CSV table of C-alpha atoms in Angstrom, one decimal:
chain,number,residue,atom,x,y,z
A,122,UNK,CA,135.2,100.4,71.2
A,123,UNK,CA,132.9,99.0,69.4
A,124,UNK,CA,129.5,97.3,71.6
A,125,UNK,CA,128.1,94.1,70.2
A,126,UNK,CA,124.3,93.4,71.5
A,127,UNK,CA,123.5,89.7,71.7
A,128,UNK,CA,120.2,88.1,70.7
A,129,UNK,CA,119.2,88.3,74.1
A,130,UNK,CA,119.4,92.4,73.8
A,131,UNK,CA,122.3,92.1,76.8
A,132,UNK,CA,125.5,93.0,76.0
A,133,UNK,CA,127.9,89.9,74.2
A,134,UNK,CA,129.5,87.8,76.6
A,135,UNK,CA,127.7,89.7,79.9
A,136,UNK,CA,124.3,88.5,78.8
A,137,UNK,CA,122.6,91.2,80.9
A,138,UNK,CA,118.8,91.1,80.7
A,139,UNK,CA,115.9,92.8,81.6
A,140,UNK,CA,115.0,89.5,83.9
A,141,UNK,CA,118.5,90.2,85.7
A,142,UNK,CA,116.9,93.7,86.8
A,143,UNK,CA,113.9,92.1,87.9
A,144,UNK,CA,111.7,92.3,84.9
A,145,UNK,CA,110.3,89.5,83.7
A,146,UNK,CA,108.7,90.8,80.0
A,147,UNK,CA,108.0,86.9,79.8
A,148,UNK,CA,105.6,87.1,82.9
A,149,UNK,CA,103.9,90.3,81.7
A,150,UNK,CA,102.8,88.6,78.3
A,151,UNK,CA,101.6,85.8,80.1
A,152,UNK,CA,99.4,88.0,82.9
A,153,UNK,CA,98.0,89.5,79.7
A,154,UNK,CA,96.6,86.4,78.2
A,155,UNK,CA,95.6,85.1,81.7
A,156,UNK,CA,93.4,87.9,82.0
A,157,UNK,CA,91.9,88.6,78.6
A,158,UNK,CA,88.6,86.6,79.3
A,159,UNK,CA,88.1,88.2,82.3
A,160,UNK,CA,88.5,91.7,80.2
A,161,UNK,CA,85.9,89.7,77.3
A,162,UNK,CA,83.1,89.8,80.0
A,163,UNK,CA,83.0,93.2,80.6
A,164,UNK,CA,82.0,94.0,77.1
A,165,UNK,CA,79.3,96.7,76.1
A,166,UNK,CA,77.8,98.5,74.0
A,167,UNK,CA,80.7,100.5,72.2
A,168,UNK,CA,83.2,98.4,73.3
A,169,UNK,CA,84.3,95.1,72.5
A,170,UNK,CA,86.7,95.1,75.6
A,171,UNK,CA,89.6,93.5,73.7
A,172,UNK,CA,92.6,94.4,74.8
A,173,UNK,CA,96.6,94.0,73.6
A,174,UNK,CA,96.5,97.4,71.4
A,175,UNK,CA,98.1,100.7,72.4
A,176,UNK,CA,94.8,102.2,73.6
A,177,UNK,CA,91.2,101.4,74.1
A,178,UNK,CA,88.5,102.7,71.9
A,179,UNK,CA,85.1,103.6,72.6
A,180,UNK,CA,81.7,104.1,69.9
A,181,UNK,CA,79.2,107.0,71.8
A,182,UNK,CA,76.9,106.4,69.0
A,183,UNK,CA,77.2,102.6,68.9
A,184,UNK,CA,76.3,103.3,72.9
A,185,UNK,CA,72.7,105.2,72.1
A,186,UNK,CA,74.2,108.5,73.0
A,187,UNK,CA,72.7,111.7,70.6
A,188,UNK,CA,74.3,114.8,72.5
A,189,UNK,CA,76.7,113.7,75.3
A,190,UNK,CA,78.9,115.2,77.7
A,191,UNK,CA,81.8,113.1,78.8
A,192,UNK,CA,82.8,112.9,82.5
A,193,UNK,CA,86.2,111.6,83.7
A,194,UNK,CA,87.3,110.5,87.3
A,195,UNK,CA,90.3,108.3,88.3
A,196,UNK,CA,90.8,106.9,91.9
A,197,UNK,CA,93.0,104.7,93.9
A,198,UNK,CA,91.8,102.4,96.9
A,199,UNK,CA,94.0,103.6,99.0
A,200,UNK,CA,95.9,101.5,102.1
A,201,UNK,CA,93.1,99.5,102.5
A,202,UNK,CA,95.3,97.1,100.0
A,203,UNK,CA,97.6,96.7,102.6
A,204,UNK,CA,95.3,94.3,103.9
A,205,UNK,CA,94.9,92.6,100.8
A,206,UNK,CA,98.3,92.5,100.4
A,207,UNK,CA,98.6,91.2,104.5
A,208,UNK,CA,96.0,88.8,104.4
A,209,UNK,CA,96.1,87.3,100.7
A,210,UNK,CA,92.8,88.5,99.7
A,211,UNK,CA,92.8,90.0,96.5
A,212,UNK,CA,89.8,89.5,94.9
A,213,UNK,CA,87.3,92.1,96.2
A,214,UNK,CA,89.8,95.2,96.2
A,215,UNK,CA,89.5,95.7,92.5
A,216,UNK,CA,85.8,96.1,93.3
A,217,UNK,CA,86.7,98.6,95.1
A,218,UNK,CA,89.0,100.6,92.7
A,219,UNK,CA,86.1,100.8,89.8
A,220,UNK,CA,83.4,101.9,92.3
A,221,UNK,CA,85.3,104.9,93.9
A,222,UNK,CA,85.7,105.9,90.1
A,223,UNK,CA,82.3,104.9,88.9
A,224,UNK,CA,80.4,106.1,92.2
A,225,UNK,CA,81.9,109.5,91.3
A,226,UNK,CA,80.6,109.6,87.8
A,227,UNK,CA,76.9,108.9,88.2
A,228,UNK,CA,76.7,111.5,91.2
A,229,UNK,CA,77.0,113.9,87.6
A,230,UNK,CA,73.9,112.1,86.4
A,231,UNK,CA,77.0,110.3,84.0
A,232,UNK,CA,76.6,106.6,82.9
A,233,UNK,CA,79.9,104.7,82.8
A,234,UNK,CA,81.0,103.5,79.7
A,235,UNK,CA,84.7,102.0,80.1
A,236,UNK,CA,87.4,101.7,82.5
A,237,UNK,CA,90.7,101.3,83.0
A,238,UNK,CA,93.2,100.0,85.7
A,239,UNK,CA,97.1,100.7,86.7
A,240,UNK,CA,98.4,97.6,88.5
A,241,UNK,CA,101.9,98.7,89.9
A,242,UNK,CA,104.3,95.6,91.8
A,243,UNK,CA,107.8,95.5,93.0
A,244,UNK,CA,107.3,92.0,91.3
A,245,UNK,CA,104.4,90.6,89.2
A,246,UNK,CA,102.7,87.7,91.1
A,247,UNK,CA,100.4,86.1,88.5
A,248,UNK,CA,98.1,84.6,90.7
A,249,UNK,CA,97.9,87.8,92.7
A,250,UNK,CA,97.1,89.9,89.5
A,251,UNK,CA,94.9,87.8,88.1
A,252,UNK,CA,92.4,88.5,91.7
A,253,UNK,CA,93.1,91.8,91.1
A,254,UNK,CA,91.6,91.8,88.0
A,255,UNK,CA,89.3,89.7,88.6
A,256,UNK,CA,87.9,92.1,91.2
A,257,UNK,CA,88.0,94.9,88.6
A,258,UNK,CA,85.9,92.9,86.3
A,259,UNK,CA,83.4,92.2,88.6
A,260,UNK,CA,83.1,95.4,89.5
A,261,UNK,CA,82.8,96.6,86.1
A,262,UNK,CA,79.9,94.3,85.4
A,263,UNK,CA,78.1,95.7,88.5
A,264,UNK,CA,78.8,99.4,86.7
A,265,UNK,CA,77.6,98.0,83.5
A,266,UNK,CA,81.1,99.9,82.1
A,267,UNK,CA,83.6,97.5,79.9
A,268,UNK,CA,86.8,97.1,80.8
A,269,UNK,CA,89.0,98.3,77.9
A,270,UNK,CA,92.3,98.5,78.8
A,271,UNK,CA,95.5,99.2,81.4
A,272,UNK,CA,98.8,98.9,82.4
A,273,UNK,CA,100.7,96.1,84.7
A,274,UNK,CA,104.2,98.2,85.7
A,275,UNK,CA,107.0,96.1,87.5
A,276,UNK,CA,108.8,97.8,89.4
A,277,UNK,CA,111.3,96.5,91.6
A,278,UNK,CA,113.2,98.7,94.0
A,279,UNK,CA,110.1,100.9,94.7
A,280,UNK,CA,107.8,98.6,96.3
A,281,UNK,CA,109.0,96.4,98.6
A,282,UNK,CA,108.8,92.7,98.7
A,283,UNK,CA,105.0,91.5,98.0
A,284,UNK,CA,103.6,95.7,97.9
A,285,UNK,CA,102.0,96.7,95.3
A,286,UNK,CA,99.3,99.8,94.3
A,287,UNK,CA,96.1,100.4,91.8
A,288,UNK,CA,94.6,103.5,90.5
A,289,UNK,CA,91.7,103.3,87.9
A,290,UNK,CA,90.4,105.7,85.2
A,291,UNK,CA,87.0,105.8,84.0
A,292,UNK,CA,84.9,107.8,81.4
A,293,UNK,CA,81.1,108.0,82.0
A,294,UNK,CA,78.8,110.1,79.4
A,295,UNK,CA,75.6,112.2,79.9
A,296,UNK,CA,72.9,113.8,77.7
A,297,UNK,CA,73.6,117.3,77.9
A,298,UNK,CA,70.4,118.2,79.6
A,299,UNK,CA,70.8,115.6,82.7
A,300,UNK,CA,73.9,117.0,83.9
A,301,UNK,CA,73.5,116.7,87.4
A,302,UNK,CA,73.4,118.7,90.0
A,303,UNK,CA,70.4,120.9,88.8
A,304,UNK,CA,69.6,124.4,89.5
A,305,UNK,CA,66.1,123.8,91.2
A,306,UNK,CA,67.7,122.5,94.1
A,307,UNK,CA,65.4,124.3,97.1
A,308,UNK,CA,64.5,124.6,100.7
A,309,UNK,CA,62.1,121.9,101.6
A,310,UNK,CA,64.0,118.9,99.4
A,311,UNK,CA,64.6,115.7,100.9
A,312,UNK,CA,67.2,114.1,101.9
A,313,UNK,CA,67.8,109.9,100.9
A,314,UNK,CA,70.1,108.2,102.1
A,315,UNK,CA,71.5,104.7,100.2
A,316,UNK,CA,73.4,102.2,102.7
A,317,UNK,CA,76.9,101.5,102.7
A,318,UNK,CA,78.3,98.2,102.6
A,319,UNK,CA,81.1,99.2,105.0
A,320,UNK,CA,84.1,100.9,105.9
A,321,UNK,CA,84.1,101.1,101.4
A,322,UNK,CA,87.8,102.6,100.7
A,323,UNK,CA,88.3,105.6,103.1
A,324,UNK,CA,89.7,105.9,106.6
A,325,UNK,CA,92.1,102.9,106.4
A,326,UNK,CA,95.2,104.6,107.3
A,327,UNK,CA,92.9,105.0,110.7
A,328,UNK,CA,91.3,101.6,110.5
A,329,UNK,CA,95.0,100.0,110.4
A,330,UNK,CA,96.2,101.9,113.7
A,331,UNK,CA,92.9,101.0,115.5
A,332,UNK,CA,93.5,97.3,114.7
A,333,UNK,CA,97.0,97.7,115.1
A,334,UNK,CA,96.4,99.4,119.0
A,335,UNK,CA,94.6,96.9,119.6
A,336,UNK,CA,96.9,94.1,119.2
A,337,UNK,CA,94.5,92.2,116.5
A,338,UNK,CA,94.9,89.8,114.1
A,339,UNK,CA,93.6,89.5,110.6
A,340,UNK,CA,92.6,85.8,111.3
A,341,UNK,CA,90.9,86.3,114.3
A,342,UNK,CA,87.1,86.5,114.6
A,343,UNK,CA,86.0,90.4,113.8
A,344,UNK,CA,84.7,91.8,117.0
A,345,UNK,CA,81.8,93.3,115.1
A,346,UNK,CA,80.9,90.2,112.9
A,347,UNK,CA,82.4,87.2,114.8
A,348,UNK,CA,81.4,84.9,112.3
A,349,UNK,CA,84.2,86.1,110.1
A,350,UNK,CA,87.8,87.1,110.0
A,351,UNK,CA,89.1,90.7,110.8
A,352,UNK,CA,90.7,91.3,108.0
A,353,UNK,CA,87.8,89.6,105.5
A,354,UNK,CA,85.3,91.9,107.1
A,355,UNK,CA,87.3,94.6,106.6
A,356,UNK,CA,87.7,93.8,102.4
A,357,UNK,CA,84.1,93.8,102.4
A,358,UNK,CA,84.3,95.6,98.7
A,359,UNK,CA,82.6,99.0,98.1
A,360,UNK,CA,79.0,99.5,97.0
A,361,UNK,CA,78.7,100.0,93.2
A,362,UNK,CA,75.1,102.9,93.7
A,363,UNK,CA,75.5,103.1,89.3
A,364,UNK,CA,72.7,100.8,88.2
A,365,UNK,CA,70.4,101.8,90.3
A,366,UNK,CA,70.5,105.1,90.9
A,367,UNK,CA,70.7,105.4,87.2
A,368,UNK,CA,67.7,103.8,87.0
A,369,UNK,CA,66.2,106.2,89.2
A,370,UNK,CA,66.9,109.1,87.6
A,371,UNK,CA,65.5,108.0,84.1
A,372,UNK,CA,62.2,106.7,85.6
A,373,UNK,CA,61.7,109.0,87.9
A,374,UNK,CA,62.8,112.5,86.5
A,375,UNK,CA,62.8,114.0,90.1
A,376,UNK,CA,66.7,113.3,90.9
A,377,UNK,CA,68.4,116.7,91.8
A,378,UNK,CA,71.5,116.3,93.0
A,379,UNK,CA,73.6,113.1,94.2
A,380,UNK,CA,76.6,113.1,96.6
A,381,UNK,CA,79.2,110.2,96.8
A,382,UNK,CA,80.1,109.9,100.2
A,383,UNK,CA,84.1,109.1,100.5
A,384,UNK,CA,86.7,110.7,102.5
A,385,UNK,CA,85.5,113.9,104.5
A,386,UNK,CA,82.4,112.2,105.1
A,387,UNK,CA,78.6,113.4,104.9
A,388,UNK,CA,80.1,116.8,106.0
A,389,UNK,CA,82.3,117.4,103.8
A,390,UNK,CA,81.3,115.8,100.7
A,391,UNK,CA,77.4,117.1,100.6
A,392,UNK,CA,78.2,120.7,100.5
A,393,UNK,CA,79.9,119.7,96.8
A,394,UNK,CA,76.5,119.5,94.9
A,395,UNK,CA,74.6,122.1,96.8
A,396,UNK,CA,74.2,125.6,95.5
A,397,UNK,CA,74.7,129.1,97.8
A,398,UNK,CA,72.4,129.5,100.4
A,399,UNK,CA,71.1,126.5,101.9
A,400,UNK,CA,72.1,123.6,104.2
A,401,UNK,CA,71.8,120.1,104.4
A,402,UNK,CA,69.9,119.4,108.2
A,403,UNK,CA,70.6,115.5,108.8
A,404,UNK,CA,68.9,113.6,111.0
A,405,UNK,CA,71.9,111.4,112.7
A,406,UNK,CA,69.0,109.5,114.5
A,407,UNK,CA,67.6,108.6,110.6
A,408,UNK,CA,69.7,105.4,109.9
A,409,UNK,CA,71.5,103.1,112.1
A,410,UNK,CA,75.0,103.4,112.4
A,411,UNK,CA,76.8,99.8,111.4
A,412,UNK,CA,78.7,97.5,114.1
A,413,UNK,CA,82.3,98.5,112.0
A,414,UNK,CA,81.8,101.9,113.0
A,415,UNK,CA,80.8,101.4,116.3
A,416,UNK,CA,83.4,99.6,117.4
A,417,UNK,CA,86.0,101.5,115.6
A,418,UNK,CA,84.6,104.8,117.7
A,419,UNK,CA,84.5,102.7,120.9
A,420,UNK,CA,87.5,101.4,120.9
A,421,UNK,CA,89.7,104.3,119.4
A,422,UNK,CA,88.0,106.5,121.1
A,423,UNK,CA,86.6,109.2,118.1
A,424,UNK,CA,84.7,111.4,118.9
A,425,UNK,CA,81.4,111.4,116.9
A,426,UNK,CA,82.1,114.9,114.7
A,427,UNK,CA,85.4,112.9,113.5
A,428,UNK,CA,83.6,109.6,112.3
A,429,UNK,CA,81.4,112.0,110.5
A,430,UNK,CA,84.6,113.5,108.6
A,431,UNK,CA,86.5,110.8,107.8
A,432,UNK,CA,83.9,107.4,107.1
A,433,UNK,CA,80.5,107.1,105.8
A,434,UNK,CA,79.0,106.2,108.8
A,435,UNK,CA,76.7,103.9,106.9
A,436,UNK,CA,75.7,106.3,104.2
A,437,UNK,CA,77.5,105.9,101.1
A,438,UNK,CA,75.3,107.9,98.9
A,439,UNK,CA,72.9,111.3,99.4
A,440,UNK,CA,70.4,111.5,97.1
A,441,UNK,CA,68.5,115.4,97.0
A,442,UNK,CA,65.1,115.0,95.6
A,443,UNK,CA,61.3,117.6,95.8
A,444,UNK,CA,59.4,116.3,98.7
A,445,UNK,CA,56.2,115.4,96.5
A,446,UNK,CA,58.4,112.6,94.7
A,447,UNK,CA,60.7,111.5,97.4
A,448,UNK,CA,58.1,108.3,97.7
A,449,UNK,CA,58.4,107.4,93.7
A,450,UNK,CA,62.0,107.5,94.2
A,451,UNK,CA,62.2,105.4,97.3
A,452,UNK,CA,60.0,102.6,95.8
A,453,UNK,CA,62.3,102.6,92.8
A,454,UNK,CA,65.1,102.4,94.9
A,455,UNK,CA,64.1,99.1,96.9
A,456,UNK,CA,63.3,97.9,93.9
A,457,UNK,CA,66.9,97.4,93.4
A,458,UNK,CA,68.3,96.3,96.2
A,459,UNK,CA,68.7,99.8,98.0
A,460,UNK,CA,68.2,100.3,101.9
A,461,UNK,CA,67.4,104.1,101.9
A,462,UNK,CA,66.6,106.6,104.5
A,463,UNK,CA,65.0,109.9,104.8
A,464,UNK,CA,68.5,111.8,106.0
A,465,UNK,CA,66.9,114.9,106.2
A,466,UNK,CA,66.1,118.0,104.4
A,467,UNK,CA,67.3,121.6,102.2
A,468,UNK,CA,66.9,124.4,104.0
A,469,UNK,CA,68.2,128.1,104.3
A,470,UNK,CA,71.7,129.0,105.4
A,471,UNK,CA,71.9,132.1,107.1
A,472,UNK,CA,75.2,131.3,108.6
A,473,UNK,CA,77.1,129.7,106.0
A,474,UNK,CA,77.0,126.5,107.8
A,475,UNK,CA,76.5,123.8,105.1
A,476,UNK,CA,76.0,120.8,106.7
A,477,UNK,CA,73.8,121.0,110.4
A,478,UNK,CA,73.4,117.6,112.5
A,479,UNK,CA,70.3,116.5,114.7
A,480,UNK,CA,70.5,113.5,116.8
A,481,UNK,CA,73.0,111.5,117.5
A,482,UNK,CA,74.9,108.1,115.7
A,483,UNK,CA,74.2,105.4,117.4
A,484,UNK,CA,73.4,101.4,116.4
């Protein structure tokens, strides 16, 4: 039997269609224009940031770079979108998605250069995708990284009704002799730590059952900020560390090691940049610990060696720097915006314990 396709690419006299499946080709195009001066205003330095072509391209030498290393890290945002998706707010989680990628690349001493975003949907909401994006570009102007490409998948049948998911992808370079952490890293180094902006993108799966135990609403005021929504609060977008601690680094010379702090906490995530034989001693006492987390603790109950595991507790970034240039660093620091602490210092493990706590969190 012979199968005739008609113009529409159905079969004849069916008229079957992509659109009858649920995907609207049409739509896609459309996002894709919608979108493309969002992608223009991320451009850089070896990008132009256009976008339509089947992959993105990138010029190291057109960037300044004589002997690079490239770095790679891809991340998601986790189920903090299902309050996006819950409240409607969709601008600030895109943010999000290109600093848990870009955070991870400068802790290597790595400047980001581009970016790129997977935007996954049981069914493409223009408006929706276009905050999305919109969030991503912002944040990739904070990063100083272009935007240079990504994919928009529609998907019905595996998300549900208005559901949908991001990971991002970004590429970061580094002269070959600032490849961070460094091997001087020694007992008697201090400690900084850079503020959080929040709950950033880890613990949500825990943040959703404390809210939803308590019986809250993402409308109502937060209990820890009543001069805004739960659920606004809670969206309140990662902190991109990239242009300033970069800056850091290159005018100071005395950066050592940096440590993102995302899920696992300080004690987890600090032991990944130090070398055998010594410790991180913190200082809980140091920095303040912000209303979000208290009232999470409070009213869930966890136990202090458990908020130290799974959130930032108000330290989204651990700097390890000599003790006779911790001050230099500091100044440049404030200089850009950064609240920063003296967490504590490097000293000898005997025990194998990596990180060792003082003091107590408290507000």
């Amino acid at each position: 039997m012979e199968v005739r396709l008609s113009a529409q690419g159905g079969r004849a006299g069916n008229g079957v269609s992509y659109a009858d499946a649920g995907v609207d080709i049409g739509r896609g195009n459309a996002f894709v224009d919608a979108i493309k001066p969002l992608v223009k205003s991320t451009a850089r330095s070896g990008a132009d940031s256009e976008i339509g072509g089947f992959g993105g391209i990138f010029d190291l030498k057109a960037a300044g770079f004589k002997d690079p290393l490239l770095v790679a890290a891809n991340d998601g945002v986790g189920t903090k979108v299902k309050i996006a998706i819950e409240t409607g707010l969709h601008d600030t989680v895109g943010i999000d998605l290109v600093a848990m990628c870009v955070n991870d690349l400068v802790v290597q001493g790595a400047e980001p250069l581009f970016f790129l975003d997977y935007y996954a949907a049981g069914k493409l909401d223009p408006e929706v995708g276009f905050g999305i994006v919109k969030g991503i570009a912002e944040g990739c102007r904070q990063a100083g990284c272009a935007l240079i490409g990504g994919e928009t998948a529609e998907m019905p049948g595996l998300y549900a009704g208005g559901d949908y998911d991001l990971a991002g992808f970004s590429v970061g370079a580094v002269e070959r002799d600032g490849l961070l952490p460094r091997d001087d890293i020694a007992e008697g180094d201090v400690l900084l730590g850079l503020a959080s902006s929040g709950v950033h993108s880890n613990g949500f799966s825990l943040v959703r059952k404390v809210v939803a135990d308590a019986r809250l609403g993402w409308d109502q005021p937060a209990p820890f900020a009543p001069d805004r929504p739960l659920g606004a609060a809670l969206l309140e977008p990662t902190r991109i560390y990239v242009k300033s601690v970069l800056r850091a680094i290159r005018e100071t010379g005395a950066v050592k090691a940096l440590a993102h702090i995302t899920g696992g906490g300080l004690t987890e995530n600090l032991p990944r940049v130090l070398p055998a034989g010594v410790a991180a001693d913190v200082d809980l006492s140091s920095f303040g610990l912000p209303p979000v987390f208290g009232w999470l603790s409070q009213t869930a109950g966890i136990v202090e060696a458990e908020m130290l595991r799974t959130f930032n507790c108000g330290v989204g970034m651990v700097i390890v720097v000599a003790q006779d240039q911790a001050e230099a660093v500091e100044q440049t620091l404030g200089g850009c915006g950064e609240t920063a602490w003296r967490l504590g210092r490097i000293a000898a493990s005997e025990t194998g314990d990596r990180v060792r706590y003082t003091g107590v969190l408290s507000s």
